[in-house]
Coordinates of C-alpha atoms and ligand atoms in Angstrom, one line a residue:
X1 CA -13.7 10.8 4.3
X2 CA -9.7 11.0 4.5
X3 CA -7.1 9.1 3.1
X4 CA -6.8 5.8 5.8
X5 CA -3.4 5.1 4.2
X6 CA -0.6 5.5 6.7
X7 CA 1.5 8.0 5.5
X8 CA 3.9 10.2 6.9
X9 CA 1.8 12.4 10.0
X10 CA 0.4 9.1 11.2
X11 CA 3.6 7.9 11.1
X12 CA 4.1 9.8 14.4
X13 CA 2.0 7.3 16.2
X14 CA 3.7 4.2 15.1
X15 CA 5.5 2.3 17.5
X16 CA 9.1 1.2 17.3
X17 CA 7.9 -2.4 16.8
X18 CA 6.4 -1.5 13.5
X19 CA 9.5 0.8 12.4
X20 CA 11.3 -2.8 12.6
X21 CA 8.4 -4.4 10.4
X22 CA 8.9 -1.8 7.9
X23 CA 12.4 -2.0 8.1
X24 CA 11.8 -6.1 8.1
X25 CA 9.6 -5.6 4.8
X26 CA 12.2 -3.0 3.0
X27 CA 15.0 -5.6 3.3
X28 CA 12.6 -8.1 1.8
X29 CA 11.0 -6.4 -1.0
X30 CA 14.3 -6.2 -2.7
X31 CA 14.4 -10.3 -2.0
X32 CA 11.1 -10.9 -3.7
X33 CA 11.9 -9.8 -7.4
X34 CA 12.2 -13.8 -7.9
X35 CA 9.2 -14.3 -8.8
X36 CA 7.0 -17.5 -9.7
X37 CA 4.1 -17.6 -10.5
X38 CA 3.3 -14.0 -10.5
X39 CA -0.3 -12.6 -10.3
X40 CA -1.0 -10.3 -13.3
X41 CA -3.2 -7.5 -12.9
X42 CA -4.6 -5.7 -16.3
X43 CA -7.6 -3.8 -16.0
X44 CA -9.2 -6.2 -17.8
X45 CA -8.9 -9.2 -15.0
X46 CA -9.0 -9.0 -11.0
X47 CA -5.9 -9.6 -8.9
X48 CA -5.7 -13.1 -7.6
X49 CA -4.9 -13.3 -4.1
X50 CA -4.7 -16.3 -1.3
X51 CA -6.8 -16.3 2.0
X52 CA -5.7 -17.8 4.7
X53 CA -8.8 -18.5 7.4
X54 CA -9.1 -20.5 10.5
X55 CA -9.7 -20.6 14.0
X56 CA -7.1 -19.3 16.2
X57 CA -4.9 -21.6 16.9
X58 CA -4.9 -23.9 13.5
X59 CA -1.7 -22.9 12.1
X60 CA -2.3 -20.0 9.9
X61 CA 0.7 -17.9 10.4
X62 CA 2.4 -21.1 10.1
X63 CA 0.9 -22.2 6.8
X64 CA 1.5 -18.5 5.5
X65 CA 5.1 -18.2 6.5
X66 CA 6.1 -21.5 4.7
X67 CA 4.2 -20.9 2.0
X68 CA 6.1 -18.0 2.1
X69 CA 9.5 -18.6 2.3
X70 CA 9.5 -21.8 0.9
X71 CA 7.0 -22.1 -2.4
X72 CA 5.7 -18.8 -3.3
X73 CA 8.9 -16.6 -2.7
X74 CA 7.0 -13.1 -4.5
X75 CA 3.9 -13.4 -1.3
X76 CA 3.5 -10.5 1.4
X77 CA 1.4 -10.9 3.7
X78 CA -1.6 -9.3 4.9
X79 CA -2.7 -9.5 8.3
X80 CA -6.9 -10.0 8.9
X81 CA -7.0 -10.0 12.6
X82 CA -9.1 -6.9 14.1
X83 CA -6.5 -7.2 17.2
X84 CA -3.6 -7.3 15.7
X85 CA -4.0 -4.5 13.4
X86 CA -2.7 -2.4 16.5
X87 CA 0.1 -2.6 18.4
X88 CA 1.1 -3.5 21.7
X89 CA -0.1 -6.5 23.6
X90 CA 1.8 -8.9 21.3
X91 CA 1.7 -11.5 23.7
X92 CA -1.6 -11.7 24.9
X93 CA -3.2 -11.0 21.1
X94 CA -0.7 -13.7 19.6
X95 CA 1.0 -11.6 17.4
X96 CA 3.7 -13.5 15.2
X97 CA 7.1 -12.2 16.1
X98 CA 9.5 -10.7 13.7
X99 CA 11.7 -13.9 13.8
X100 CA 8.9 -16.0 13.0
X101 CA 8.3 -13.5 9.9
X102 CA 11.2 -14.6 8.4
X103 CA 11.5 -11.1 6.7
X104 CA 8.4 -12.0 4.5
X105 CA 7.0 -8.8 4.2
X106 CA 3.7 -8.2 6.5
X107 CA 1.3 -5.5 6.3
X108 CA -1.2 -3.9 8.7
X109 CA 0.3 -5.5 11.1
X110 CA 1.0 -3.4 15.1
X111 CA 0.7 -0.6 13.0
X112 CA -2.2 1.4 14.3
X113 CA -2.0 3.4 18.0
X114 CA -4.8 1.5 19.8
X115 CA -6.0 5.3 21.5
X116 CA -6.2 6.8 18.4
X117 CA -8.2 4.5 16.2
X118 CA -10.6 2.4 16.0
X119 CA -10.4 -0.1 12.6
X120 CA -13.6 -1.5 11.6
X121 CA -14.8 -3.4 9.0
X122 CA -15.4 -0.6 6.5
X123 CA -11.9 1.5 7.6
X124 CA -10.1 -2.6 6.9
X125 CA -11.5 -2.8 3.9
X126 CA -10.2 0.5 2.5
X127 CA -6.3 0.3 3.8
X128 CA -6.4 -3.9 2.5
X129 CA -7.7 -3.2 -0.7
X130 CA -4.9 -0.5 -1.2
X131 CA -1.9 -3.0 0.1
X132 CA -3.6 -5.4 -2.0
X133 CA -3.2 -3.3 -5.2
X134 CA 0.5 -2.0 -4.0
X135 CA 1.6 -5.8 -3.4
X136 CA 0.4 -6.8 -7.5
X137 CA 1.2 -3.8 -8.4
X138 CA 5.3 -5.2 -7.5
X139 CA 4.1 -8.4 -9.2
X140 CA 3.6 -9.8 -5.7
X141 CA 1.3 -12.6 -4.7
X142 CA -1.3 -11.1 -1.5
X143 CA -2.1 -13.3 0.7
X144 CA -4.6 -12.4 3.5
X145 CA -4.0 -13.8 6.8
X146 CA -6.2 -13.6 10.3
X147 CA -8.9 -15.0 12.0
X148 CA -11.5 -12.1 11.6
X149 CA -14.2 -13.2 9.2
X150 CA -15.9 -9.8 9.9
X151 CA -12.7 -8.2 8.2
X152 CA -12.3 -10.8 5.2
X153 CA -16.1 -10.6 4.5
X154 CA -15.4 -7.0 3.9
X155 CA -12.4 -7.0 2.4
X156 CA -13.3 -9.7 -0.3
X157 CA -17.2 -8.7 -1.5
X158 CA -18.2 -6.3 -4.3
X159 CA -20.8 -4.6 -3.1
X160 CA -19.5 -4.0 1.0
X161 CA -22.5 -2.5 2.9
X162 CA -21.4 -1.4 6.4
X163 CA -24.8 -1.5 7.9
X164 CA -25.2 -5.4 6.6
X165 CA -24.5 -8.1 9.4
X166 CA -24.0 -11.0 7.7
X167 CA -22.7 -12.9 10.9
X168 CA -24.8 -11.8 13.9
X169 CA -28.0 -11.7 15.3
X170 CA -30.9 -14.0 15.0
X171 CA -31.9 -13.2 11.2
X172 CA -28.5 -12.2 9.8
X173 CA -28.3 -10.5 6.4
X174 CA -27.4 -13.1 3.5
X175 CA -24.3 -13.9 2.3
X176 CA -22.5 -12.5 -1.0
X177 CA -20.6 -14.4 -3.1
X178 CA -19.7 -12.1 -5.3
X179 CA -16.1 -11.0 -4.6
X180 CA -13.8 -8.5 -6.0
X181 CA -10.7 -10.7 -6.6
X182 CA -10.2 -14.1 -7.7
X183 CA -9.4 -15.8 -4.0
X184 CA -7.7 -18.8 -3.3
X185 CA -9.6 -19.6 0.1
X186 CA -7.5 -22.3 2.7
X187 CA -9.3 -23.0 6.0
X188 CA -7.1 -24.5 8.5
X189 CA -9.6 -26.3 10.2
X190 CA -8.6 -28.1 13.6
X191 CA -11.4 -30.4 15.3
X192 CA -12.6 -28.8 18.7
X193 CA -11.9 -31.3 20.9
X194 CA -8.6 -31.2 19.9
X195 CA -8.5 -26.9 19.5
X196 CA -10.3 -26.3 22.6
X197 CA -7.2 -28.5 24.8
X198 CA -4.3 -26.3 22.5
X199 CA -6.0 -23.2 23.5
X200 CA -6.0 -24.1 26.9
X201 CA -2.3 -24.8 26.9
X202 CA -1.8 -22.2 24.9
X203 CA -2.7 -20.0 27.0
X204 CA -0.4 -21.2 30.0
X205 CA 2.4 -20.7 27.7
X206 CA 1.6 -17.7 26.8
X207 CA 1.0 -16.5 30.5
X208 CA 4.8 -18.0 31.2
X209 CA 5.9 -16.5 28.3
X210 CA 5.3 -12.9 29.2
X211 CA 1.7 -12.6 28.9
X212 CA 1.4 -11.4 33.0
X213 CA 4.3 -9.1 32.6
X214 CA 2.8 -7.3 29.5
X215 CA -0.5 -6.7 31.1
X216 CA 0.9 -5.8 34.2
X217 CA 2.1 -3.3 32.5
X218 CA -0.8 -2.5 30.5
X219 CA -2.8 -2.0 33.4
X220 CA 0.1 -0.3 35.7
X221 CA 1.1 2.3 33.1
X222 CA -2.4 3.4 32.3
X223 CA -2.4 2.2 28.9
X224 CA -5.3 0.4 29.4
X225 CA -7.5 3.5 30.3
X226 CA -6.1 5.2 26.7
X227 CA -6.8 2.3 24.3
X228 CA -10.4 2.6 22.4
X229 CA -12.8 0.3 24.4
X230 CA -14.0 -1.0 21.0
X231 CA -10.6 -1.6 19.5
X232 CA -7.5 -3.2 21.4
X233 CA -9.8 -2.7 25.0
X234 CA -11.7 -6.1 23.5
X235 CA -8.8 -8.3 23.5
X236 CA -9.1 -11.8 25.3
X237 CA -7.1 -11.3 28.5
X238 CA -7.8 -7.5 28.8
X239 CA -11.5 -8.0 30.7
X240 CA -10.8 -11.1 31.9
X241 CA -7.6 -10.1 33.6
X242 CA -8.4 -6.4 34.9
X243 CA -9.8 -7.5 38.3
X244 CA -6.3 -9.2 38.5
X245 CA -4.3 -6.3 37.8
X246 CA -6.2 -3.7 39.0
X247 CA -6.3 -5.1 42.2
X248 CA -2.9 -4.7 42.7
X249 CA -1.5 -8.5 41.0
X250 CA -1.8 -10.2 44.4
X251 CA -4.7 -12.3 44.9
X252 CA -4.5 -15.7 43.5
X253 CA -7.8 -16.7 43.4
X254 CA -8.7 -13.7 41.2
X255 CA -6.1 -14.6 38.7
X256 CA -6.9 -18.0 38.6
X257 CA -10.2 -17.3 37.6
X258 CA -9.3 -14.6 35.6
X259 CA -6.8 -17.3 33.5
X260 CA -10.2 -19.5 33.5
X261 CA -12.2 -17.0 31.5
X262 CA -9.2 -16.8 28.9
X263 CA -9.3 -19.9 28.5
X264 CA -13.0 -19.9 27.9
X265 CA -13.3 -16.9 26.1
X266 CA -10.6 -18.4 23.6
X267 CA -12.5 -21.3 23.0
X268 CA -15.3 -19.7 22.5
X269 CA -14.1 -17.2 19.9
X270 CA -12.4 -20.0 17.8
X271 CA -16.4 -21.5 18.1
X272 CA -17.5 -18.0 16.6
X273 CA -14.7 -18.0 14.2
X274 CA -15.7 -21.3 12.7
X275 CA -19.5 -20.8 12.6
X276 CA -18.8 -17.2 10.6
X277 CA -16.4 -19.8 8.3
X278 CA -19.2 -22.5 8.0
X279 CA -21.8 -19.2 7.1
X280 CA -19.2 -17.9 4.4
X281 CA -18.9 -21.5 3.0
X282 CA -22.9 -22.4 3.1
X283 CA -22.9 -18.8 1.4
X284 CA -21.3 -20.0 -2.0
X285 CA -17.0 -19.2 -1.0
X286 CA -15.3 -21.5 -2.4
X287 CA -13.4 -22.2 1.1
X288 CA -10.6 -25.3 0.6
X289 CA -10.6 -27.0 4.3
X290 CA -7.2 -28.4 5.1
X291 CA -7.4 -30.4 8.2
X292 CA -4.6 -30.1 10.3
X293 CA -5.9 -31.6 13.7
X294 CA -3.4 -34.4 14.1
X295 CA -0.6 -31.8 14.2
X296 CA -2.2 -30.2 16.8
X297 CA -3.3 -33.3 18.8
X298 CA 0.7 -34.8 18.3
X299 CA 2.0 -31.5 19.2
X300 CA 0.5 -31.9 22.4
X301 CA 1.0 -35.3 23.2
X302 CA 4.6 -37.2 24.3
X303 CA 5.3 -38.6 20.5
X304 CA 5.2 -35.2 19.1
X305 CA 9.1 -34.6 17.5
X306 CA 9.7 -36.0 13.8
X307 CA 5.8 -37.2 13.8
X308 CA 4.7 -33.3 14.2
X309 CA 6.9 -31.9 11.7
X310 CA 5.9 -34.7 8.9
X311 CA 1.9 -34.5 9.3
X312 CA 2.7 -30.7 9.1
X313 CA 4.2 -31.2 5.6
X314 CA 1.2 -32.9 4.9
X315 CA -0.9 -29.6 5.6
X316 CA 1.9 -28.0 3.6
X317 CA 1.9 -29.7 0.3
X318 CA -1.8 -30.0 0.6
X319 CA -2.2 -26.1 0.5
X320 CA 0.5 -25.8 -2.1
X321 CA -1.3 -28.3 -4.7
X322 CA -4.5 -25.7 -4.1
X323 CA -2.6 -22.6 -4.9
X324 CA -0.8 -24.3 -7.8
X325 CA -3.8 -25.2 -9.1
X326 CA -5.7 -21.9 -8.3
X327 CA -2.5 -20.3 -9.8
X328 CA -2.4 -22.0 -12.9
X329 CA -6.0 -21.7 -13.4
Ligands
ATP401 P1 -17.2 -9.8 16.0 O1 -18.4 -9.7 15.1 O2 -17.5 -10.6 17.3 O3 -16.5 -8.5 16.2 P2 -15.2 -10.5 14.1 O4 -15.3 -11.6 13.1 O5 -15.4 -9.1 13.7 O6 -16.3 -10.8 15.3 P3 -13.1 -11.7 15.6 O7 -11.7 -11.7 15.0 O8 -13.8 -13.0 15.5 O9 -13.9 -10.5 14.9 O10 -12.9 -11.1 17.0 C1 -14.0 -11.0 17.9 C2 -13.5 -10.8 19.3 O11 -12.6 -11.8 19.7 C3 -12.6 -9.6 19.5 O12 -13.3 -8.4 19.7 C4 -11.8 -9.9 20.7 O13 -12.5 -9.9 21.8 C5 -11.5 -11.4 20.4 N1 -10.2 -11.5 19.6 C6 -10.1 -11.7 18.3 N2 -8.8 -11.8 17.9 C7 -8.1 -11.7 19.0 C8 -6.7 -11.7 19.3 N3 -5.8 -11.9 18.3 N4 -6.3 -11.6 20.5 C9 -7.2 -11.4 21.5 N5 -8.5 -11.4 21.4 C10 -9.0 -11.5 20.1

């Protein structure tokens, strides 16, 4: 099997979004030489690394870019969402922007051409494992951030076996705990009742926010017939929307329920997402739950302002005293 590295021919098929995240990630890695508390790598010991897990929604990005820029100044991060590993549709997969990456380095990130390539599982687990040992190599801390347990489950365990389903079906293979790095695991965990009323809102502000124009122009330029059904073709708002768009964008009704089945289909992935979690933890990971569902539920509720911001920092400093501890360790 070929190299899966990016390097220079596949660099033809990057977009000019992820020449600015390199460019982003250049100007950083001359910042992140002040190190902390570096991860050391002999051959001898594996590399520690942090993973950040959760539903979507919870805060992960969040939690990773102030863990970031404001405690452990040496991180890069990894991205470990199976849609966001290709670019386009930024909007409608979520996709934090490069202002919100506050030039913390972020890898695997809109970097793949969505009618090229297809990343699974297996393909992940080869190009994170190599950013993994680039990152410690530079005495940087990794820390692996997404909401795809499929892609963490085979980034993380020793003996990876493509044709195992840990997750799925009604007699799922077991559970390893046997990883190949010491982990630091954080699961932003967000009550549903809470979740399921964010997503929903969500979701309206991402439609305001550009979401309609970006898949209008999905569907209008014919990018949608050239991504890989099995890769960017599966994200939330692509199926649900086409009858929409491929109608010509004029019928309300269709959009309206169109907007109803992303909502639904968003609540029910961050119910898969947290199952695949609660399998991972039953398993024997050592997964760290961080509840953050009063942030949530204040964000969305009049009081929100100074209240928000301080139950955050509660999240914060309750992730940091894990990785201080798991760093120290
Ligand atoms: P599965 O076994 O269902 O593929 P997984 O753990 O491998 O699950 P998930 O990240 O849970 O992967 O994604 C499952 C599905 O959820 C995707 O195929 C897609 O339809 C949707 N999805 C996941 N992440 C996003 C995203 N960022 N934007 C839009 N849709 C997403």
């Amino acid at each position: 099997m070929p190299s899966l590295i990016p390097r220079p021919p596949f660099s033809l098929i990057f977009s000019s979004r992820h020449r600015g995240h390199l460019f982003a990630s250049f100007l950083t890695l001359k910042r992140i030489h002040i190190t902390t508390t570096a991860t050391t790598t002999t051959a001898a010991t594996s590399p520690k690394i942090i993973v950040i897990m959760g539903a979507t929604g919870a805060g992960k990005s969040r939690l990773s870019i102030d863990l970031a820029t404001r405690f452990f100044k040496n991180s890069e991060i990894i991205n470990s969402d199976k849609m966001q590993v290709y670019h386009g549709l930024d909007i409608t997969t979520n996709k934090i922007t490069i202002k919100e990456q506050q030039c913390i380095p972020h890898h695997l990130l809109g970097v793949f051409d969505p009618s090229q390539i297809v990343i699974n599982p297996y393909i992940y687990r080869k190009l994170a494992s190599k950013t993994i040992s680039n990152i410690v190599s530079r005495n940087g801390l990794p820390l692996i951030v997404g909401g795809s347990n499929s892609f963490i489950y085979s980034l993380l365990t020793k003996q990876f076996n493509p044709k195992m389903d840990v997750f799925n079906g009604p007699d799922p293979d077991p559970v390893s705990s046997e990883l190949r790095y010491k982990c630091c695991f954080i699961w932003v965990d967000v009550c549903f009742k809470v979740l399921n009323r964010y997503l929903c809102k969500r979701v309206d502000e991402m439609l305001d926010s550009g979401m309609v124009e970006e898949l209008k122009e999905f569907f209008g330029s014919g990018e949608y017939l050239r991504v890989k059904r099995d890769g960017l073709g599966r994200a939330i708002g692509v199926r649900e929307m086409e009858a929409y768009f491929s109608g010509g964008g004029v019928d309300l009704e269709v959009y309206d329920r169109g907007v109803r089945r992303v909502k639904v289909n968003s609540c029910e992935l961050a119910k898969r997402q947290v199952g695949k979690i609660l399998r991972l933890k039953e398993g024997g990971w050592d997964l760290k739950r961080v509840d953050a569902t009063e942030v949530v539920r204040r964000k969305m509720t009049a009081e929100g302002g100074g209240s928000v911001a301080e139950l955050w920092e509660e999240v914060v400093e309750t992730s940091v005293k894990i990785v201080n501890q798991f760093l120290e360790e």
